[in-house]
Coordinates of C-alpha atoms in Angstrom, one line a residue:
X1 CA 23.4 -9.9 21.8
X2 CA 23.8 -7.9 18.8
X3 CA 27.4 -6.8 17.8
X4 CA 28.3 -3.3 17.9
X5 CA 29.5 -1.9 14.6
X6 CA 32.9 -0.4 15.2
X7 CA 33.3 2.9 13.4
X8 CA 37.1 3.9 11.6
X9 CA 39.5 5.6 13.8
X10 CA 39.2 9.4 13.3
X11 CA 42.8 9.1 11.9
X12 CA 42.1 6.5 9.8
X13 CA 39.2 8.5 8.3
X14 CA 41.4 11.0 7.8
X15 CA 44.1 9.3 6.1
X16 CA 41.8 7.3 3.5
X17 CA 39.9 10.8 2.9
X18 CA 43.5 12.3 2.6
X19 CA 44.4 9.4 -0.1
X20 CA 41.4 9.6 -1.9
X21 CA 42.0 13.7 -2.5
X22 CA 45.3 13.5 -3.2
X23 CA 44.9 10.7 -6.4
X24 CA 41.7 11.7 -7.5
X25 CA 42.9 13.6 -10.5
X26 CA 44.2 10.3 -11.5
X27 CA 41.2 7.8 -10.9
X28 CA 39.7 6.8 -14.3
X29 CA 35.3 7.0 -14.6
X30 CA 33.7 3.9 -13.2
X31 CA 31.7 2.1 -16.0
X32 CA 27.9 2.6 -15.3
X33 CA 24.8 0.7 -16.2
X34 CA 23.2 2.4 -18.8
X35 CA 20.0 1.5 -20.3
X36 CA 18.3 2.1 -23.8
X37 CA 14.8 0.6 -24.9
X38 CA 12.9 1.3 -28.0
X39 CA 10.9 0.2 -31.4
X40 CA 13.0 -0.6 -34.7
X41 CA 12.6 -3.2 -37.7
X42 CA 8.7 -3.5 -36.2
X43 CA 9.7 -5.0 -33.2
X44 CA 10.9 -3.6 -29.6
X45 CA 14.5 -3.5 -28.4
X46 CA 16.1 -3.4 -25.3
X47 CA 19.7 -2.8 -24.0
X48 CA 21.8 -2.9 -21.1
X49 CA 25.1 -1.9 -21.2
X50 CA 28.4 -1.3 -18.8
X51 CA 29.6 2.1 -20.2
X52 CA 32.3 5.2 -18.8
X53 CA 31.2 7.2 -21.7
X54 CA 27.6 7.3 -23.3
X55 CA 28.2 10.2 -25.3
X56 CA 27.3 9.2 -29.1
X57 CA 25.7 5.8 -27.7
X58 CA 22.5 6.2 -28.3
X59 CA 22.9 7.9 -31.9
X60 CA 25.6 5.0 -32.7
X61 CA 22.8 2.4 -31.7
X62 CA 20.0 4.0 -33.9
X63 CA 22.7 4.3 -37.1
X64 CA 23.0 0.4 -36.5
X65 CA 19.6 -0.1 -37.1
X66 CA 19.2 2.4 -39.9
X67 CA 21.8 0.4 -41.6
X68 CA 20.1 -2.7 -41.0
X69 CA 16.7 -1.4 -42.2
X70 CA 18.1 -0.6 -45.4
X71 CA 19.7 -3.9 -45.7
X72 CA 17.3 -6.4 -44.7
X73 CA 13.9 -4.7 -43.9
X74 CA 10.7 -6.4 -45.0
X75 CA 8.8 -3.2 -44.0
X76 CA 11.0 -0.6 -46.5
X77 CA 10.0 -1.4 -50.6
X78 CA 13.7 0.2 -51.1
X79 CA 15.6 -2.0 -48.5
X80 CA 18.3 -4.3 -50.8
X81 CA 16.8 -7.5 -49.9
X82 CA 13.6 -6.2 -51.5
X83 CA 15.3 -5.1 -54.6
X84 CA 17.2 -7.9 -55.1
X85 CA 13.7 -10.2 -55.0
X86 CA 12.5 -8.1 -57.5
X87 CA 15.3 -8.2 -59.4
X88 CA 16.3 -4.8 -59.6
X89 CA 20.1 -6.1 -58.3
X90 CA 22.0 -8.5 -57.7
X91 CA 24.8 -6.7 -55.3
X92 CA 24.7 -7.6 -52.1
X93 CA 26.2 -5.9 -48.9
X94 CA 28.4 -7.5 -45.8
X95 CA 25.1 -8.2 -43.7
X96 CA 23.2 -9.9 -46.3
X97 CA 25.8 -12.2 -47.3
X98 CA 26.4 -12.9 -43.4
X99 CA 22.9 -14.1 -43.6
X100 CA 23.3 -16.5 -46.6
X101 CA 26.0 -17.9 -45.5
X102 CA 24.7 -18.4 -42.0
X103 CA 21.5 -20.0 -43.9
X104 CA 23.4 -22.1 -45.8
X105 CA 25.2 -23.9 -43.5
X106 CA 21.9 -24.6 -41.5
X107 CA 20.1 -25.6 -44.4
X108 CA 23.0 -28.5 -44.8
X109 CA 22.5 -29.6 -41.3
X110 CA 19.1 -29.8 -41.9
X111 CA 18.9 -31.3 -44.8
X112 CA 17.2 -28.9 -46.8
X113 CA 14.2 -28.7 -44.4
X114 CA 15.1 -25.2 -42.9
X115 CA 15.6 -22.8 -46.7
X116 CA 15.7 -19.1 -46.7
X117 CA 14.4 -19.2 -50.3
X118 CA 10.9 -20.2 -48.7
X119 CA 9.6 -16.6 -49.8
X120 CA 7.2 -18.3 -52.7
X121 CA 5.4 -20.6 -50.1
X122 CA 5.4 -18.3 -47.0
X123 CA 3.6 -15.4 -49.4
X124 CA 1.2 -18.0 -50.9
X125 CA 0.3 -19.3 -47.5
X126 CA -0.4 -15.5 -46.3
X127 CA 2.6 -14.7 -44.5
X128 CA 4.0 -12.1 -45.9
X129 CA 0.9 -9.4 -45.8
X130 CA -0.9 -10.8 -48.7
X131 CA -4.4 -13.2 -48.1
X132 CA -3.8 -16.8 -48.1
X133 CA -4.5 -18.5 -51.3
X134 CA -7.2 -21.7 -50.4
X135 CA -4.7 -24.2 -51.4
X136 CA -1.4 -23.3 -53.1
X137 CA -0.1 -25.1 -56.3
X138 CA 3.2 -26.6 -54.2
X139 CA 4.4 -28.7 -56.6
X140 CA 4.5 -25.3 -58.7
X141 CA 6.3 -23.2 -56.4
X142 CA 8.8 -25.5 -55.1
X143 CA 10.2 -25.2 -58.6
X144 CA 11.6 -21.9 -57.1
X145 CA 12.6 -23.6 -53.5
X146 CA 16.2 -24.6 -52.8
X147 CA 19.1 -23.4 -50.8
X148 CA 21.3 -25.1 -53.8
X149 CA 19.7 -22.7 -56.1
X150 CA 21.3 -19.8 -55.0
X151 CA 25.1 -18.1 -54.3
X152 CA 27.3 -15.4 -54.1
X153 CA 30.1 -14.8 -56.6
X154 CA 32.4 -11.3 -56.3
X155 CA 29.6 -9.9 -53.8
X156 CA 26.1 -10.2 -56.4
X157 CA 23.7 -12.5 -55.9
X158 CA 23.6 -15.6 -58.3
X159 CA 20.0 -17.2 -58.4
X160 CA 19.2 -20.5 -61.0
X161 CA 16.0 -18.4 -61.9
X162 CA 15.0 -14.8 -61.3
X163 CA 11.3 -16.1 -59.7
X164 CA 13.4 -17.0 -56.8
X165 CA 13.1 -15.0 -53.8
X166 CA 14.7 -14.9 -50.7
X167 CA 12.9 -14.6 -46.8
X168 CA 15.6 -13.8 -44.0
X169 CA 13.1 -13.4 -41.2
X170 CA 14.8 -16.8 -39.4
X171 CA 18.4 -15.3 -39.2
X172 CA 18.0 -11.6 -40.0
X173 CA 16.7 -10.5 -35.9
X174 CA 19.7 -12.2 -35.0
X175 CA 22.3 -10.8 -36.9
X176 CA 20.9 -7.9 -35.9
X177 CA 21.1 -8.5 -32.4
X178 CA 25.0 -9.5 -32.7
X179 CA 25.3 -6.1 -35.1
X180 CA 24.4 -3.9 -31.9
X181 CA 26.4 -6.3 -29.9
X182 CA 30.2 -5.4 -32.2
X183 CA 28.6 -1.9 -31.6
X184 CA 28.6 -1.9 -27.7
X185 CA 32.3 -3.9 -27.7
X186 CA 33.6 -1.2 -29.5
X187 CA 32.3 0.9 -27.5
X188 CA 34.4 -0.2 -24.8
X189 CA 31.9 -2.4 -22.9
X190 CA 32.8 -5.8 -21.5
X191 CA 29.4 -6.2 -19.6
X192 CA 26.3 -6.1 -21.7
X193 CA 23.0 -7.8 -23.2
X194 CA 21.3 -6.8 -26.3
X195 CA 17.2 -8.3 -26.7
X196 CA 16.0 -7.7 -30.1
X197 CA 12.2 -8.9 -30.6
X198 CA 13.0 -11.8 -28.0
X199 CA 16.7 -12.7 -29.7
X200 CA 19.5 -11.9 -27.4
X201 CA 23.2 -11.8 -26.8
X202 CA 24.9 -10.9 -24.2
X203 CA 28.8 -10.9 -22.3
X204 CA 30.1 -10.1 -19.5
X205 CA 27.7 -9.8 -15.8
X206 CA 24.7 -7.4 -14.9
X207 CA 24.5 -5.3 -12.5
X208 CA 24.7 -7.6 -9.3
X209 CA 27.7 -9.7 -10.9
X210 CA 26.0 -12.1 -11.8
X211 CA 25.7 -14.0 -15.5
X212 CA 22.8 -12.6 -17.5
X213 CA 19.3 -13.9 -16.9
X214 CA 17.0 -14.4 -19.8
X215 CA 13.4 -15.7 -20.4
X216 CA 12.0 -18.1 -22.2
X217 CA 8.6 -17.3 -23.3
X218 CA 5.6 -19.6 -22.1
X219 CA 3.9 -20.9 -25.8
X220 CA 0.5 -20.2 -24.9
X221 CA -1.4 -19.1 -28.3
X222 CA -1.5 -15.0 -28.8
X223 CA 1.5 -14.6 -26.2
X224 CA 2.4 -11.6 -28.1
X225 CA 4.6 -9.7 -26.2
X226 CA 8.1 -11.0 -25.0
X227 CA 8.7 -11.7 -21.5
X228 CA 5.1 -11.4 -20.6
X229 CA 4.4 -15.0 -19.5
X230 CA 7.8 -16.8 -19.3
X231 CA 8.0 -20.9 -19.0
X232 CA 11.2 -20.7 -17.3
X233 CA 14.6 -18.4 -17.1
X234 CA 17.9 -18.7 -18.3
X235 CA 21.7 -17.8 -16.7
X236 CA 23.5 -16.9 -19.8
X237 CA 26.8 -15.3 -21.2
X238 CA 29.2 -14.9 -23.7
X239 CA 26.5 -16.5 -26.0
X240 CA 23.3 -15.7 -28.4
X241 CA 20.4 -17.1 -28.1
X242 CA 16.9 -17.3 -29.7
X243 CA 13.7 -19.0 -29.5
X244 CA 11.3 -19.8 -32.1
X245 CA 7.5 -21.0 -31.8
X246 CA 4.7 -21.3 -33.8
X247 CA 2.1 -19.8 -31.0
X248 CA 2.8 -15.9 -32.5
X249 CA 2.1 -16.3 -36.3
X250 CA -0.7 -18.6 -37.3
X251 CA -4.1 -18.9 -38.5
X252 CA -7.1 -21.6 -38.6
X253 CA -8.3 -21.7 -42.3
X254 CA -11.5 -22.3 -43.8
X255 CA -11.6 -26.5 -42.4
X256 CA -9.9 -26.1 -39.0
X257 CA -7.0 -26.4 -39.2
X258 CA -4.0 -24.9 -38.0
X259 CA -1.5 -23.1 -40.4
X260 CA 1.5 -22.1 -39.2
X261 CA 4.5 -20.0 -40.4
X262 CA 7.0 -22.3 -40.1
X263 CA 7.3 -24.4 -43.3
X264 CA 9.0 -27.6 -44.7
X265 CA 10.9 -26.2 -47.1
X266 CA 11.2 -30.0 -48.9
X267 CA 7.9 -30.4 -48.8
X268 CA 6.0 -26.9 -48.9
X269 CA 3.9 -27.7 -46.4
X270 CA 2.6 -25.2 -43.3
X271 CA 1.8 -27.9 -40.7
X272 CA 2.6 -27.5 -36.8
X273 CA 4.9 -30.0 -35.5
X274 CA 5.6 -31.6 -32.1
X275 CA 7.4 -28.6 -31.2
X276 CA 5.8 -25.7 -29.9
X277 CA 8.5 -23.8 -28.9
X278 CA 12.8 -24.2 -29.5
X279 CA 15.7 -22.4 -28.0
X280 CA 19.0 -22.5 -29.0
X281 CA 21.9 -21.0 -27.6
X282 CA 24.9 -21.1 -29.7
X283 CA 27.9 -18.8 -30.6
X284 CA 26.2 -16.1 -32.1
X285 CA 22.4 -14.8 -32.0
X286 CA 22.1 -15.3 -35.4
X287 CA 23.1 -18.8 -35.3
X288 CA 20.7 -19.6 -32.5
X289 CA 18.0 -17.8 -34.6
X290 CA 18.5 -19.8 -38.0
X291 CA 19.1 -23.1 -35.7
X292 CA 16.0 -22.4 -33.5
X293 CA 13.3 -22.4 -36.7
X294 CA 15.7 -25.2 -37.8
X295 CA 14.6 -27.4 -35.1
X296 CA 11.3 -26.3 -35.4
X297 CA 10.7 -27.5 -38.9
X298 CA 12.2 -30.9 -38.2
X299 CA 9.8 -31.9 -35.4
X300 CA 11.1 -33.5 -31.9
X301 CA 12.4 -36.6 -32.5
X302 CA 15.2 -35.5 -35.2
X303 CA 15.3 -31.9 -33.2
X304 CA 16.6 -34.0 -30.4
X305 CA 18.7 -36.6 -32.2
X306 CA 20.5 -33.3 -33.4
X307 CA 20.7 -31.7 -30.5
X308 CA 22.6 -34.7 -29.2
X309 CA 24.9 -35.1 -32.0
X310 CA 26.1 -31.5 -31.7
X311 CA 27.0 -30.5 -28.4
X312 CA 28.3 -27.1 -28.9
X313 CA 25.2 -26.3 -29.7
X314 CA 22.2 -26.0 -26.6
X315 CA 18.6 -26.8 -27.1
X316 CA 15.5 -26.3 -24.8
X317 CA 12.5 -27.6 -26.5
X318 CA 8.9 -27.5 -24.9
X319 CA 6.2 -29.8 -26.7
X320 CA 2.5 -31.0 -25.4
X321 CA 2.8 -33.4 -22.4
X322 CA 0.5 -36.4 -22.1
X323 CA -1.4 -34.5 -18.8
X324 CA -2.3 -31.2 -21.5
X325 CA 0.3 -29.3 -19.7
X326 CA 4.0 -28.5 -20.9
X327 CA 6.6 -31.2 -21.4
X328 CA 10.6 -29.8 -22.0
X329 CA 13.6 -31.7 -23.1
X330 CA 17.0 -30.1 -22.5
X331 CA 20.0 -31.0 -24.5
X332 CA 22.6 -31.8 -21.4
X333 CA 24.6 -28.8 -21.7
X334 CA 21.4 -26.9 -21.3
X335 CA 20.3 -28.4 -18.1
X336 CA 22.2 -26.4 -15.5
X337 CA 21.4 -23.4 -17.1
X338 CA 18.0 -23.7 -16.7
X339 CA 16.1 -22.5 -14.2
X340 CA 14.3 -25.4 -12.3
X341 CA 10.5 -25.0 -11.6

């Protein structure tokens, strides 16, 4: 038998309507989730974001990545980190020297493998917009290779030899992503997520309550756009995190084989490893983005003897199983995050 649903006494609708119309001039605007998606830094963006006030939001969000175009941008010839690989300066601003020293400290743990002064090898093996060469001189350019070869002293840029050039694509997205992130804080917002090109951060819950849920791309070859095919989903917050695969930006030269844009910064070479696709999730997006083509670069069996040896640090790897399908290994921490399948 189906329960009647009892309705509020007339005086108690009364009363709470009464209450309601006699504070109202005191009740302070309910926080809202406001959305904004577009295209910046050639790559899509999307944001969710808990707000009382959007006035100014939008134009605050767009001045963010203004700034970071002219900081960092690979597309703008006047950007600063284009004029300071040609040379033309040697001052740096806040957000570039964020990204060194975020770069550094990965290209320690690493070993020197992961090295943001890669910019030689990644142009010669046609990364950067220019053709590949057939078979680049290695032992020539790795002369100008070397996270030891460059520092900051009173804010300029100190390099052992001007040929050296720096490549921020592995941290840059990131840093982005938590740039937007300080902007939405300050904004006033406790509950957001920020996705730039696929790297994300987010705090706080969406709009059900619930922690954040984020996909991991599937690593099929030419999945281009992000969050098209995802392998599995994430329940995130109060972290960054980024994933980084070869199955976007590679080629098959002249004799087969696969070229990658990934590269060993110790040994020059543009090889795939084990690993076709890394996520980290760590304190910061930028972080997770420098630690994600980290991992990549080192292959699977040191990516997960890292991964164990740091455990404030989260790693979902995905490599070829022995069936041709997908096999994944989760760093412990990661495991109840991840959706099972």
């Amino acid at each position: 038998m189906k329960k009647r649903r009892r309705s509020l006494p007339v005086w108690a609708a009364f009363c709470i309507a009464a209450s309601l119309g006699s504070c109202g001039e005191n009740i302070k605007p309910q926080p809202t989730y406001y959305t904004l998606d577009g295209f910046a830094l050639g790559t899509t963006y999307h944001i969710v974001a808990s707000l009382t006030d959007t006035t100014g939001f939008t134009a605050a969000i767009e001045e963010t990545f203004d700034r970071a175009s002219a900081s960092m941008s690979v597309y703008d010839p006047n950007s600063l980190l284009n004029r300071l690989n040609r040379n033309e300066t040697d001052s740096v601003d806040a957000n570039i020297a964020a990204c060194i020293e975020i770069a550094d400290y990965v290209s320690r743990l690493s070993g020197g493998v992961y090295d943001i002064t890669v910019k030689p090898l990644t142009e010669a093996w046609g990364f950067t917009g220019k053709d590949p060469r057939a078979r680049p001189n290695l032992d020539s350019l790795l002369r100008y290779v070397g996270y030891q070869k460059i520092r900051i002293e009173n804010g300029r840029l100190i390099k052992d030899d001007p040929a050296i050039q720096i490549e921020l694509n592995s941290v840059a997205k990131g840093y982005i992503v938590d740039m937007i992130a300080g902007v939405i804080a300050a904004a006033g917002s406790e509950n957001f997520l920020v996705e730039v090109g696929g790297e994300v951060f987010c705090r706080g819950v969406n709009r059900r309550g619930n922690h954040w849920v984020v996909g991991i791309d599937s690593p099929i070859d030419g999945n281009m756009i992000p969050g098209l095919e995802l392998q599995t989903t994430v329940s995130l917050t109060g972290k960054g995190l980024a994933t980084s695969g070869n199955y976007r930006r590679f080629y098959t030269d002249a004799h087969g084989n696969r070229v990658v844009h990934t590269i060993n910064a110790l040994t020059g070479e543009s090889r795939p490893t084990d690993i076709l696709s890394a996520t980290v999730i760590a304190q910061s997006s930028a972080l997770a983005d420098a630690l994600g083509t980290m991992l990549m670069a080192v292959g699977l069996e040191k990516a997960i003897e890292f991964l164990s040896l740091h455990d404030e640090i989260l790693g979902y790897l995905i490599f070829d199983g022995r069936d041709g399908g997908y096999s994944q290994w989760c760093s412990p921490g990661m495991e109840e995050m991840v959706k099972k399948q």
